[in-house]
Short mmCIF file of C-alpha atoms and ligand atoms in Angstrom, two decimals:
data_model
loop_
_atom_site.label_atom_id
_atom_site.label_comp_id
_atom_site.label_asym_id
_atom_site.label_seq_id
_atom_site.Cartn_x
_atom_site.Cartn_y
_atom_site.Cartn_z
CA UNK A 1025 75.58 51.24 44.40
CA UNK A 1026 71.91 52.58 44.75
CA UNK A 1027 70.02 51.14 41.70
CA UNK A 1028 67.25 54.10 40.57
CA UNK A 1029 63.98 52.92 42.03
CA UNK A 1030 60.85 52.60 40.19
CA UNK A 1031 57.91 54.72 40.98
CA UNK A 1032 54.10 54.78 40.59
CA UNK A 1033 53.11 56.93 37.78
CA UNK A 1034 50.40 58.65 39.08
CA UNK A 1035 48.52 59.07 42.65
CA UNK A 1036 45.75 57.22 41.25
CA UNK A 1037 48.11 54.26 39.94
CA UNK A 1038 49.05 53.93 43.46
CA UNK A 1039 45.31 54.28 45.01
CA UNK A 1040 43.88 51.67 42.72
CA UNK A 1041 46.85 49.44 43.59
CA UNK A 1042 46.73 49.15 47.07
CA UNK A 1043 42.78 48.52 47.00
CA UNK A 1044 43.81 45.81 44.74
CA UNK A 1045 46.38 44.67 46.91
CA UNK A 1046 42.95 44.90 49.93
CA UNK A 1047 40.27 44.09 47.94
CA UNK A 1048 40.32 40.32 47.67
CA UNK A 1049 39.92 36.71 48.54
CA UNK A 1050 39.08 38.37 51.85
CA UNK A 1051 36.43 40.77 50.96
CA UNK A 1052 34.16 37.92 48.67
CA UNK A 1053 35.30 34.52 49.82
CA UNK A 1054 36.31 35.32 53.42
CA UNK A 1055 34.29 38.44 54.78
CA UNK A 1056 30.95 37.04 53.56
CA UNK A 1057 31.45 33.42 55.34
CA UNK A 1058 33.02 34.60 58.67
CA UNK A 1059 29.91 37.48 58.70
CA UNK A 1060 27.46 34.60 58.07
CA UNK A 1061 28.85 31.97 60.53
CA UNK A 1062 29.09 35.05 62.96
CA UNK A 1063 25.45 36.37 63.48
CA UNK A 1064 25.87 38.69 60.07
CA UNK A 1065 25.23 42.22 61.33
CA UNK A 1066 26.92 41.88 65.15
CA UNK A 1067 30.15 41.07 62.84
CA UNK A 1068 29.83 43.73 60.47
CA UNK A 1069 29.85 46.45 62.89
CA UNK A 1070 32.70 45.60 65.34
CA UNK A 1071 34.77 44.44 62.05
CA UNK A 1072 33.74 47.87 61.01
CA UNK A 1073 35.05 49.14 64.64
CA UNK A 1074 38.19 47.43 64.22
CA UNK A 1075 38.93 49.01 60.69
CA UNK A 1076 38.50 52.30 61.99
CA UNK A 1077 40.40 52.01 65.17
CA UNK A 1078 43.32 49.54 64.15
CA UNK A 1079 43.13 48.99 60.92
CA UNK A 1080 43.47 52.43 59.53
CA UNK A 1081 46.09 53.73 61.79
CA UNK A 1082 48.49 50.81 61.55
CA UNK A 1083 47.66 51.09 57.33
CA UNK A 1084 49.25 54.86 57.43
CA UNK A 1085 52.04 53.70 59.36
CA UNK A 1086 52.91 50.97 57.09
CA UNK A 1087 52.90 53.16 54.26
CA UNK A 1088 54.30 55.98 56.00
CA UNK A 1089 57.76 53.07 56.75
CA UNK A 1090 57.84 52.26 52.60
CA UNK A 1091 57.22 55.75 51.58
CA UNK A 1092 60.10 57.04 53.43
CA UNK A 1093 62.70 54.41 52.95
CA UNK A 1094 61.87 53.36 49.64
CA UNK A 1095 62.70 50.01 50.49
CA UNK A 1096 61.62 46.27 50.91
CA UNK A 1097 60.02 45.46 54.29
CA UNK A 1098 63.76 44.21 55.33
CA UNK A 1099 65.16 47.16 54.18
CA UNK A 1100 63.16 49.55 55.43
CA UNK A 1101 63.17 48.24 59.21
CA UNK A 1102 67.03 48.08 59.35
CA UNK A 1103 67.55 51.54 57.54
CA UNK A 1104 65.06 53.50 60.06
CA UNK A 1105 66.57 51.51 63.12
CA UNK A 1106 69.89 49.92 61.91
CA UNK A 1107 68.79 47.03 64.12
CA UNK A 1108 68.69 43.00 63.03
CA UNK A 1109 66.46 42.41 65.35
CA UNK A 1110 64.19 45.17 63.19
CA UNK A 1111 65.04 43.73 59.85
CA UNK A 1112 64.17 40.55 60.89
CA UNK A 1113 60.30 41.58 61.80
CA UNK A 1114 60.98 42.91 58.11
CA UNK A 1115 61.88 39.06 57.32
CA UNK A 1116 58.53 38.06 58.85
CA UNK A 1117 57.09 39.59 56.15
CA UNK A 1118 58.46 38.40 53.59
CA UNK A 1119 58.21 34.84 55.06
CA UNK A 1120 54.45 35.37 55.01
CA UNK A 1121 54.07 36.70 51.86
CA UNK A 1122 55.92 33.64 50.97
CA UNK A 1123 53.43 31.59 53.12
CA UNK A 1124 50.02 33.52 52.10
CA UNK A 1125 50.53 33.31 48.32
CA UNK A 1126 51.25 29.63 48.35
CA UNK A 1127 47.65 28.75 49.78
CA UNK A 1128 45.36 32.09 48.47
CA UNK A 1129 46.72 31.17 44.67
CA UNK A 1130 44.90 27.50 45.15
CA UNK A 1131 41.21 29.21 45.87
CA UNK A 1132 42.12 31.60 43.19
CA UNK A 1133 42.55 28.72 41.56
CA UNK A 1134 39.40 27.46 42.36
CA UNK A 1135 37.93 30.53 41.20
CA UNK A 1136 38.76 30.36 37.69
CA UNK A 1137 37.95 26.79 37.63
CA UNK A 1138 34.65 27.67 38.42
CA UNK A 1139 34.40 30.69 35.63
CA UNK A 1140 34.95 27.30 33.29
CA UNK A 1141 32.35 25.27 35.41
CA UNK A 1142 29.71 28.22 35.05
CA UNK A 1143 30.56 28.38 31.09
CA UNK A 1144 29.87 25.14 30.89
CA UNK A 1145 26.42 25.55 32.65
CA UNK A 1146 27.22 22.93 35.47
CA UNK A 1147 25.63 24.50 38.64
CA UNK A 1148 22.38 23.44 36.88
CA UNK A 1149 23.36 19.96 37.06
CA UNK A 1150 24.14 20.37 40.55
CA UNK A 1151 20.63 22.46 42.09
CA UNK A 1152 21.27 21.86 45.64
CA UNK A 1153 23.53 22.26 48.02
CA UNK A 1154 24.48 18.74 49.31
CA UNK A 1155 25.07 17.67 44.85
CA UNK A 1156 26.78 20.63 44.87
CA UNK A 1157 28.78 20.48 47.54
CA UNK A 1158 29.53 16.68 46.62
CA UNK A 1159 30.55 18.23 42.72
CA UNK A 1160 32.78 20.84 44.98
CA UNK A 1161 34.87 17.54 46.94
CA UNK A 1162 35.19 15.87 43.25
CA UNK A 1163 36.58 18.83 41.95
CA UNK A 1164 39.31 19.72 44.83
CA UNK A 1165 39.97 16.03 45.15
CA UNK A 1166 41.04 16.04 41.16
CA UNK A 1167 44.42 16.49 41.46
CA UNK A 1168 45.12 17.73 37.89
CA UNK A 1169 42.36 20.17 38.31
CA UNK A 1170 43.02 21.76 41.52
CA UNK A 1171 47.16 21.32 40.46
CA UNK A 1172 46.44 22.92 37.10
CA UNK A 1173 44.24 25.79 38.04
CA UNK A 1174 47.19 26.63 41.07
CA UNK A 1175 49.75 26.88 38.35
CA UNK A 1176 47.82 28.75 35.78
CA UNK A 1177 46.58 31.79 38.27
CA UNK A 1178 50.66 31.52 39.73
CA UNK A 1179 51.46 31.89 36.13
CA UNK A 1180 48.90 35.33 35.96
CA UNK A 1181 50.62 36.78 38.92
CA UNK A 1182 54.10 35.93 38.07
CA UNK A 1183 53.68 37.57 34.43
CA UNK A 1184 52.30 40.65 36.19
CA UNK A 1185 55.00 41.44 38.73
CA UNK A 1186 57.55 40.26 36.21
CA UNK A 1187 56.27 43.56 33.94
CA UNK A 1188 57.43 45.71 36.82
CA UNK A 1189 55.71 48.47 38.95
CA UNK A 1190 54.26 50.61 36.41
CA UNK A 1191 54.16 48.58 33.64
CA UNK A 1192 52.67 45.51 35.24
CA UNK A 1193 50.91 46.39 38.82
CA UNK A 1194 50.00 49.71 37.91
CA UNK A 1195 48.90 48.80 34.19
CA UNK A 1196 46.65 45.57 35.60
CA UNK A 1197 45.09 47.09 38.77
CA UNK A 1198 43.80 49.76 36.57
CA UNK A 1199 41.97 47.76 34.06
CA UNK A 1200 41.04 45.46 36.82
CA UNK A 1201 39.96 47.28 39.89
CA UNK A 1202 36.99 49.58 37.73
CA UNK A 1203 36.14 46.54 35.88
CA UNK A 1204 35.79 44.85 39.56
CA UNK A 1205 33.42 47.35 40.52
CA UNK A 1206 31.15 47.44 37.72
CA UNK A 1207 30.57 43.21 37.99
CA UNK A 1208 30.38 44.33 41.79
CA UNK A 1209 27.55 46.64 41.63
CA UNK A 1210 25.83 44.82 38.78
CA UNK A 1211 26.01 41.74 41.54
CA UNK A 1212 24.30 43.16 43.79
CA UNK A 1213 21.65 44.92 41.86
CA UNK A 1214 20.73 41.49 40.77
CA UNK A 1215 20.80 40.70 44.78
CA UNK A 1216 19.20 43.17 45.54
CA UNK A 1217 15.87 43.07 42.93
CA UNK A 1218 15.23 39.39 43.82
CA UNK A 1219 12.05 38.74 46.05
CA UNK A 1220 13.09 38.14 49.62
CA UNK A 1221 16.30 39.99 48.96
CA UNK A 1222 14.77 41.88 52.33
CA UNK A 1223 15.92 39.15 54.25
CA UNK A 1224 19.26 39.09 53.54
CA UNK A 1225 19.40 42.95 54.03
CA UNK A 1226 18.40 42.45 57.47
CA UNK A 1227 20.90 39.77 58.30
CA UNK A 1228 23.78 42.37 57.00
CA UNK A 1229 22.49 45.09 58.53
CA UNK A 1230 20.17 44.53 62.02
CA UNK A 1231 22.75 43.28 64.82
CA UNK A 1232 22.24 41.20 67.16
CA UNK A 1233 23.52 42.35 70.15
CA UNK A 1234 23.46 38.71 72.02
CA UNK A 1235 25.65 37.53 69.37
CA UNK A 1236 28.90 39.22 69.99
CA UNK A 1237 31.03 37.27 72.15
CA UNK A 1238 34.99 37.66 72.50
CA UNK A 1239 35.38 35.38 70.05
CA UNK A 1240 33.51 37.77 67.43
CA UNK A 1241 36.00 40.45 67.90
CA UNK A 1242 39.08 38.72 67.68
CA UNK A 1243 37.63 37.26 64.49
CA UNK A 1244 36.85 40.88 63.43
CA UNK A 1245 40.46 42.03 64.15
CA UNK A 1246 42.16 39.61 62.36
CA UNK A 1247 39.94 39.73 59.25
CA UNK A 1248 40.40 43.31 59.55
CA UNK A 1249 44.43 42.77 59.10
CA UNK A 1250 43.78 40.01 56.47
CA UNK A 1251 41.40 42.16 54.64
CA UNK A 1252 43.62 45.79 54.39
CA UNK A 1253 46.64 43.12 54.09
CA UNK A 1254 48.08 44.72 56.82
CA UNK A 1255 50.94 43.36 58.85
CA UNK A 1256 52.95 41.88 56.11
CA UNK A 1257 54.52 44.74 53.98
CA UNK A 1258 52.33 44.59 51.60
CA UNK A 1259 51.13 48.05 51.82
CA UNK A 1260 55.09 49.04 52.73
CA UNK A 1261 56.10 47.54 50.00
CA UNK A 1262 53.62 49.40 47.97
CA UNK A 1263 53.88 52.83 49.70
CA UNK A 1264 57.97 52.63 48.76
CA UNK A 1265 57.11 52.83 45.36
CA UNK A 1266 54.92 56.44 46.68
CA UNK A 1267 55.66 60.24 46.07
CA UNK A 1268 56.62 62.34 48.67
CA UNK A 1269 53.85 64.89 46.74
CA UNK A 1270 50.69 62.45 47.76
CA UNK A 1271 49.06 62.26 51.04
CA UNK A 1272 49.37 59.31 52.90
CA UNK A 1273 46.27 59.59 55.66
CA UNK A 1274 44.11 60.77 52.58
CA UNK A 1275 45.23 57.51 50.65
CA UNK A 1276 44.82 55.54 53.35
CA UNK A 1277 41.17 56.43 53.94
CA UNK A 1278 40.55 55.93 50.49
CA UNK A 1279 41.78 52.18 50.22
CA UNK A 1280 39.54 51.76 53.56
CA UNK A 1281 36.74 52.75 52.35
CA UNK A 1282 37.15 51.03 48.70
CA UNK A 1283 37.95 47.95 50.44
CA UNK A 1284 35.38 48.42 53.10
CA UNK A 1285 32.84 49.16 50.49
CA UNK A 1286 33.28 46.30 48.34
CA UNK A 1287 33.25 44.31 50.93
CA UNK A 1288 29.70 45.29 51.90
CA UNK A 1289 28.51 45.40 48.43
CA UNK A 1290 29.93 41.39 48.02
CA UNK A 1291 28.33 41.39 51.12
CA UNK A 1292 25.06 42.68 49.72
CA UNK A 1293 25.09 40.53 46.85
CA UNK A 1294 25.81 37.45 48.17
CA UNK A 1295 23.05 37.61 51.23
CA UNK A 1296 20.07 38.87 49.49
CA UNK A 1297 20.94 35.78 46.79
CA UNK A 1298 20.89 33.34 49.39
CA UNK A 1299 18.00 34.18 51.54
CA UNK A 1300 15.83 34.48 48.37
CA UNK A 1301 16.43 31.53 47.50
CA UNK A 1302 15.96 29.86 50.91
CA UNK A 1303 19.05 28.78 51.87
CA UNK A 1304 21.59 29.06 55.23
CA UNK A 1305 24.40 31.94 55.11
CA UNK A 1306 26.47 30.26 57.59
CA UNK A 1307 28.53 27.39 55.45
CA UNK A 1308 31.69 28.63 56.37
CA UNK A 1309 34.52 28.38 53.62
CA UNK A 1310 32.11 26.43 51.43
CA UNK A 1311 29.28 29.60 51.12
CA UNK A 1312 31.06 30.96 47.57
CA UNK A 1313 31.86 27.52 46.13
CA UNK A 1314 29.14 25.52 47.33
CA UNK A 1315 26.12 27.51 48.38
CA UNK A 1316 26.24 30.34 45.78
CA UNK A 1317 26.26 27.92 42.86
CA UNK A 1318 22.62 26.81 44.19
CA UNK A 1319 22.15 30.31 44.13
CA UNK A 1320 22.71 30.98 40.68
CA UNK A 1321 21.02 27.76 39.26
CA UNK A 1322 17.77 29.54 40.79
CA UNK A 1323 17.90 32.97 39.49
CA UNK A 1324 16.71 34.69 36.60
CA UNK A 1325 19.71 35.08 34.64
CA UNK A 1326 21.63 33.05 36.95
CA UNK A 1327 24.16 31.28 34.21
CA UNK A 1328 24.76 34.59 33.27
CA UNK A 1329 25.17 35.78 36.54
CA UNK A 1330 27.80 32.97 38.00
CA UNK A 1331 29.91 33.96 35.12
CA UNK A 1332 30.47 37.30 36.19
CA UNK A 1333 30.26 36.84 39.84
CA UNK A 1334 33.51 34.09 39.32
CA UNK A 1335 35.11 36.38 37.38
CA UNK A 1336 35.10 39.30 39.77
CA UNK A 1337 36.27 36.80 42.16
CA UNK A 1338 39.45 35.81 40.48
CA UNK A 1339 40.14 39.83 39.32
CA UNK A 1340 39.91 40.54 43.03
CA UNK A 1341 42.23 37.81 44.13
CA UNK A 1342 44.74 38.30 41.25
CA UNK A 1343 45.24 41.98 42.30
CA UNK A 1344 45.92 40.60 45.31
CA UNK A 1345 48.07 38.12 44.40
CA UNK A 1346 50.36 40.39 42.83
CA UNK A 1347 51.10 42.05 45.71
CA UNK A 1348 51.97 39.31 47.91
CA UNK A 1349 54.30 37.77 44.98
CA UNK A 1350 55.89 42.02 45.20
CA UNK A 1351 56.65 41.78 48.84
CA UNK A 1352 59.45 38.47 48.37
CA UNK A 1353 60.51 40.14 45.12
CA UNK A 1354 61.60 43.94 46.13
CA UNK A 1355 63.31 41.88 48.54
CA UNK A 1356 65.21 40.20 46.44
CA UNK A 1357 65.81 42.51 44.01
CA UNK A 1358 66.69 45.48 46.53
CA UNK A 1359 68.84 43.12 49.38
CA UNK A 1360 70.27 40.52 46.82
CA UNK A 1361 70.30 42.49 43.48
CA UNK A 1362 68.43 39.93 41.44
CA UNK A 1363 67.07 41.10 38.61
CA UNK A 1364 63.08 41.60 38.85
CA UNK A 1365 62.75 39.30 35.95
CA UNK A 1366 64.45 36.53 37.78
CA UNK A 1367 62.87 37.05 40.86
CA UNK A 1368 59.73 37.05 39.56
CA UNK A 1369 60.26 33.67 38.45
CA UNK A 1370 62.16 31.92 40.56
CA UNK A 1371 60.34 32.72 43.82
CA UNK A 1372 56.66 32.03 41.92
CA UNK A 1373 58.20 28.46 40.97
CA UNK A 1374 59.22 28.24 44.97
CA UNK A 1375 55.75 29.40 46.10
CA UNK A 1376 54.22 27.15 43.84
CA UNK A 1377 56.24 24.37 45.52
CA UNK A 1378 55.30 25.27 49.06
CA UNK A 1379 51.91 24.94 47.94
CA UNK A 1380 51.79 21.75 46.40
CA UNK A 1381 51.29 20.13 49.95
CA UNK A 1382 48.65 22.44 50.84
CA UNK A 1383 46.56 21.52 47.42
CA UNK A 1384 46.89 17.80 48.40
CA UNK A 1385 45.62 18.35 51.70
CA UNK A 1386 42.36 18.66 50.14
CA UNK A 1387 42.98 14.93 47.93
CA UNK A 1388 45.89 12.79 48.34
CA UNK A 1389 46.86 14.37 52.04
CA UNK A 1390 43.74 14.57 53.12
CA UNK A 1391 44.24 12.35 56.27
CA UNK A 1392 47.69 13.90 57.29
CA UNK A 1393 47.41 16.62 60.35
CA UNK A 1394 49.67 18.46 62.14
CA UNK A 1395 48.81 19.86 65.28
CA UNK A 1396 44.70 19.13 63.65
CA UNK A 1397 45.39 21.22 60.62
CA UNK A 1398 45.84 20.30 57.90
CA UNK A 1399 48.40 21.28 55.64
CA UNK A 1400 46.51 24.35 54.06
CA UNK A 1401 44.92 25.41 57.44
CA UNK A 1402 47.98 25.16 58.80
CA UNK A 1403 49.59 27.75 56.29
CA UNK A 1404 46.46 29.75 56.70
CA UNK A 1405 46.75 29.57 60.63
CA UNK A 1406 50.33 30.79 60.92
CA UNK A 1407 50.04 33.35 58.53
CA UNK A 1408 46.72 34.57 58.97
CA UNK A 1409 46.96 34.18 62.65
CA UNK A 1410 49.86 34.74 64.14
CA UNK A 1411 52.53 36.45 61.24
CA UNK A 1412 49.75 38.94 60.38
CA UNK A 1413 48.82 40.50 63.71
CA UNK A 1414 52.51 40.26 65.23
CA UNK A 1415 53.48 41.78 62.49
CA UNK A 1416 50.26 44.36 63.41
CA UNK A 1417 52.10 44.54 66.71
CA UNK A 1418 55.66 45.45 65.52
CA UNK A 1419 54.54 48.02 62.80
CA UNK A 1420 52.60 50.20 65.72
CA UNK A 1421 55.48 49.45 68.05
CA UNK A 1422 58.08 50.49 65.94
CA UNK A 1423 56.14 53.57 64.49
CA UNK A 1424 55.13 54.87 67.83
CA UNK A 1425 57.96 54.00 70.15
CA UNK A 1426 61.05 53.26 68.64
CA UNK A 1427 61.24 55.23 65.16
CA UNK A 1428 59.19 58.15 67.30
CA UNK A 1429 56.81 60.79 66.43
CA UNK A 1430 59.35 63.89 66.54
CA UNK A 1431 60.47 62.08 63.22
CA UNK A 1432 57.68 60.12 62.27
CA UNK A 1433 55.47 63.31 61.86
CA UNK A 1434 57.57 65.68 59.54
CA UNK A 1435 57.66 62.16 57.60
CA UNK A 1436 53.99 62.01 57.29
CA UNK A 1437 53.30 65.79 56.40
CA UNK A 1438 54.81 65.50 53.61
CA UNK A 1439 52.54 65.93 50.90
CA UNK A 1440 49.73 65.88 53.71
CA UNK A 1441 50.90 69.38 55.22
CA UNK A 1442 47.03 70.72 54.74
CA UNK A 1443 45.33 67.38 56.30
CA UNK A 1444 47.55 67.83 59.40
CA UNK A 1445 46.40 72.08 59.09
CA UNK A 1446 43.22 71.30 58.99
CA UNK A 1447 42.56 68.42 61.04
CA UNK A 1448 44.21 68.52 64.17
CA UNK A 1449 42.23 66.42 66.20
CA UNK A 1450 42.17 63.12 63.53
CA UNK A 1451 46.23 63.83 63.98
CA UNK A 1452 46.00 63.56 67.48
CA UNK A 1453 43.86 60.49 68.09
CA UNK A 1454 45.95 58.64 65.28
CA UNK A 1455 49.30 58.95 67.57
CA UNK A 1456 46.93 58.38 70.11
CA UNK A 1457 45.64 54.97 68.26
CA UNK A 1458 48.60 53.99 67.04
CA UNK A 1459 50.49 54.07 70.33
CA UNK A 1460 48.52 52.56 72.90
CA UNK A 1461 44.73 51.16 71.62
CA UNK A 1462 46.56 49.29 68.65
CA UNK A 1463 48.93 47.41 70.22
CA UNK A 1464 47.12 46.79 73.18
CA UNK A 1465 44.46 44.88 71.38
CA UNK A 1466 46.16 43.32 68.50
CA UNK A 1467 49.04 41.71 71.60
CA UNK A 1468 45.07 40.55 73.09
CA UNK A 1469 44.56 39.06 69.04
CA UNK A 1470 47.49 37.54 69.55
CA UNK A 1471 47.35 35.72 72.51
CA UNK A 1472 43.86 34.92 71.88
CA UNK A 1473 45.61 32.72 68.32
CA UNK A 1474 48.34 31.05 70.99
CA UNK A 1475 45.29 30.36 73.06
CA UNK A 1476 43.83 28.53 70.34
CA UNK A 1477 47.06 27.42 69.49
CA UNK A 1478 47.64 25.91 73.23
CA UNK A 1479 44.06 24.28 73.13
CA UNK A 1480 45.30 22.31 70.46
CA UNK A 1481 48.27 21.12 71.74
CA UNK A 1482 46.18 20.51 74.70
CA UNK A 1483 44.37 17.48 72.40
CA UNK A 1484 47.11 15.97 70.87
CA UNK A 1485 49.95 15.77 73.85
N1 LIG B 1028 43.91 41.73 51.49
C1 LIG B 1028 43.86 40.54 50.70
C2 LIG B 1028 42.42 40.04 50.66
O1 LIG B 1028 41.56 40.56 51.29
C3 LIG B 1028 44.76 39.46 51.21
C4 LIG B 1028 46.16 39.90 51.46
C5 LIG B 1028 46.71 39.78 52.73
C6 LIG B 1028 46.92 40.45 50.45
C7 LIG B 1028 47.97 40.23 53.01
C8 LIG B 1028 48.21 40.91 50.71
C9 LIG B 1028 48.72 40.80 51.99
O2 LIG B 1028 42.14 39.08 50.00
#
């Protein structure tokens, strides 16, 4: 018996949504550090390459697969191909939805312990970076704190996706997402109006050529999956909930550039603060949580200024959040009829779980490695790494080869019938995209992560 679906209730509801479900963790925490440890504007532009060229093809067909089956990522793969071997690349997904949320809630975490440590005017006890990146290793080795922070922001996303589509995602995402941008742009005014912000604008925006290696634009690709939350059926999961009325290539393009936008504007902010105040962009991981605090404890305004900035950062993950926590509950609720309330529950208190090792690997675990990870870069690794762009792979496989365009495209023009009038030639090049340039490069991704993967077997056989 076909339970009645629910639905966004409006384009806009869905827009803001999916840039939630984009706009995250990866745009402030990750995209900042992997630009600076990367040579800054060499990065920027092949990441913004790989957008363009990967990303938002293999974004349309992923909503294109939701929108027209209205179901879960397992769901959806066996009712276009009536294949297991299909619904298990659907199972993939959910697995690393699974797998994402259980280590992105503990930095979201993090996050909102630091709105309390910025409250509490602590970055001015710690005013450079090797005290602050000492307070930074007290505060993830505290096992209550980094435990307690995990559950509460599991807690946030749970309530949300327990509310439903419209009354929870929809509702949050659009008090959050504007609310995002203003702190955003406020951010970076402040960046931007510091002396020696100049420097920092250069470093985002002057490549150097020398820099880009191979290694720069496999890094690029990836993020670029992380950062649209491609891969994962995330954005299927979110397009099922779609009307046939809305355009899919014109949403798509709009949650690219949102996402690609606040990314530069994070970006933006976070560069001209640190040059001004003399310090290194390339910290890796630690830039947001150990660097920036520095930051703030030397700019006018600065306590007021780390409040907000922490803030954004935990709105942007928790809109994030809720959309990985969707993907392993519209599977549930579609394949095994739970209720949504249940779900919602149940599989936050198993996430939770699956994370608890990956906390302690940054306190009581510390010294446990498998394969030289530990047990949160390991999650990281095989989600971020391999389940992300092999799921890449599948979704322009399938789209392009198996489900086919002779039904793919009367699929897409619906609701898009004047986009495909009037712009023949974007049409063309995404088949075009989709078919050959995607999967060639994200199966070169790929290999490039078993590579890595091979290396490190390499050390420890
Ligand atoms: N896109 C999110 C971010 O940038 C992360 C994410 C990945 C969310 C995959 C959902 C699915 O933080």
């Amino acid at each position: 018996m076909q339970q009645s679906r629910e639905t966004w209730g409006s384009k806009a509801g869905f827009i803001l949504a999916a840039a939630g479900s984009a706009i995250g963790l990866g745009n402030i925490w990750k995209f900042p550090y992997i630009a600076g440890e990367n040579g800054g504007a060499s990065f920027v532009l092949i990441y913004l390459i790989c957008i363009a060229v990967i990303g938002l093809p293999v974004l349309i067909a992923e909503i294109l697969i939701g929108r027209t089956t209205q179901r879960n990522p397992v769901g959806a793969f066996y009712k276009l191909s009536n294949s297991k071997f299909w619904a298990a690349v659907g199972g993939m997904g959910v697995v690393a939805g699974f797998l994402i949320l259980s280590f992105y809630a503990i930095i979201a975490g993090w996050s909102i312990g630091y709105i309390i440590e910025a409250i509490n005017g602590n970055f001015f006890n710690f005013p450079e970076p090797a005290s602050s990146a000492e307070h930074f290793q007290n505060l993830v080795g505290n096992i209550p704190w980094i435990m307690g922070y995990f559950a509460f922001f599991m807690i946030l996303t749970m309530v949300i996706v327990f509310s439903g589509i419209q009354k929870g995602i929809e509702r949050a995402s659009k008090i959050m997402m504007p609310l995002l941008f203003i702190l955003l742009i406020i951010l970076m005014i402040r960046g931007l109006t510091l002396d020696g912000a100049s420097q920092g604008l250069d470093f985002l925006w002057n490549p150097d050529w020398s820099k880009i290696t191979a290694n720069t634009i496999l890094l690029a690709l990836g993020h670029a999956f992380f950062t649209l939350s491609l891969g994962m059926g995330a954005m299927l999961t979110y397009g099922s909930y779609m009307s046939e009325k809305d355009s899919i290539p014109v949403a798509a393009l709009q949650i690219v550039i949102l996402d690609t936008l606040i990314a530069l504007i994070a970006g933006t902010a976070i560069f001209t603060s640190v040059f001004a105040v003399g310090l290194a962009p390339d910290a890796g991981p630690g830039l947001i949580f150990q660097t920036l605090p520095v930051v703030f404890s030397k700019m006018p305004g600065g306590y007021f200024f780390s409040i907000l900035f922490f803030i954004s950062l935990t709105i942007a993950a928790l809109t994030s959040s809720i959309s990985l926590l969707e993907v392993v509950v519209s599977f549930f609720v579609d394949e095994l009829k739970w209720k949504r309330h249940t779900a919602a529950i149940v599989i936050s208190v198993f996430i939770f779980a699956l994370g608890v090792p990956s906390a302690l690997s940054f306190n009581l675990l510390n010294d446990i490695k498998i394969f030289g990870f530990d047990f949160f870069e390991l999650a990281d690794f095989i989600a971020s790494n391999i389940l992300l762009p092999l799921g890449g792979l599948f979704i322009a496989v399938f789209v392009a080869w198996i489900w086919g365009y002779d039904k793919v495209i009367p699929n897409l023009r619906k609701g898009a019938e004047n986009f495909f009038d009037n712009y023949p030639l974007l049409s063309s090049l995404w088949k075009i995209f989709l078919k050959y340039l995607s999967p060639v490069l994200i199966f070169l991704v790929f290999l490039y992560s078993i590579g890595l993967l091979e290396k490190i077997f390499n050390v420890f056989s």
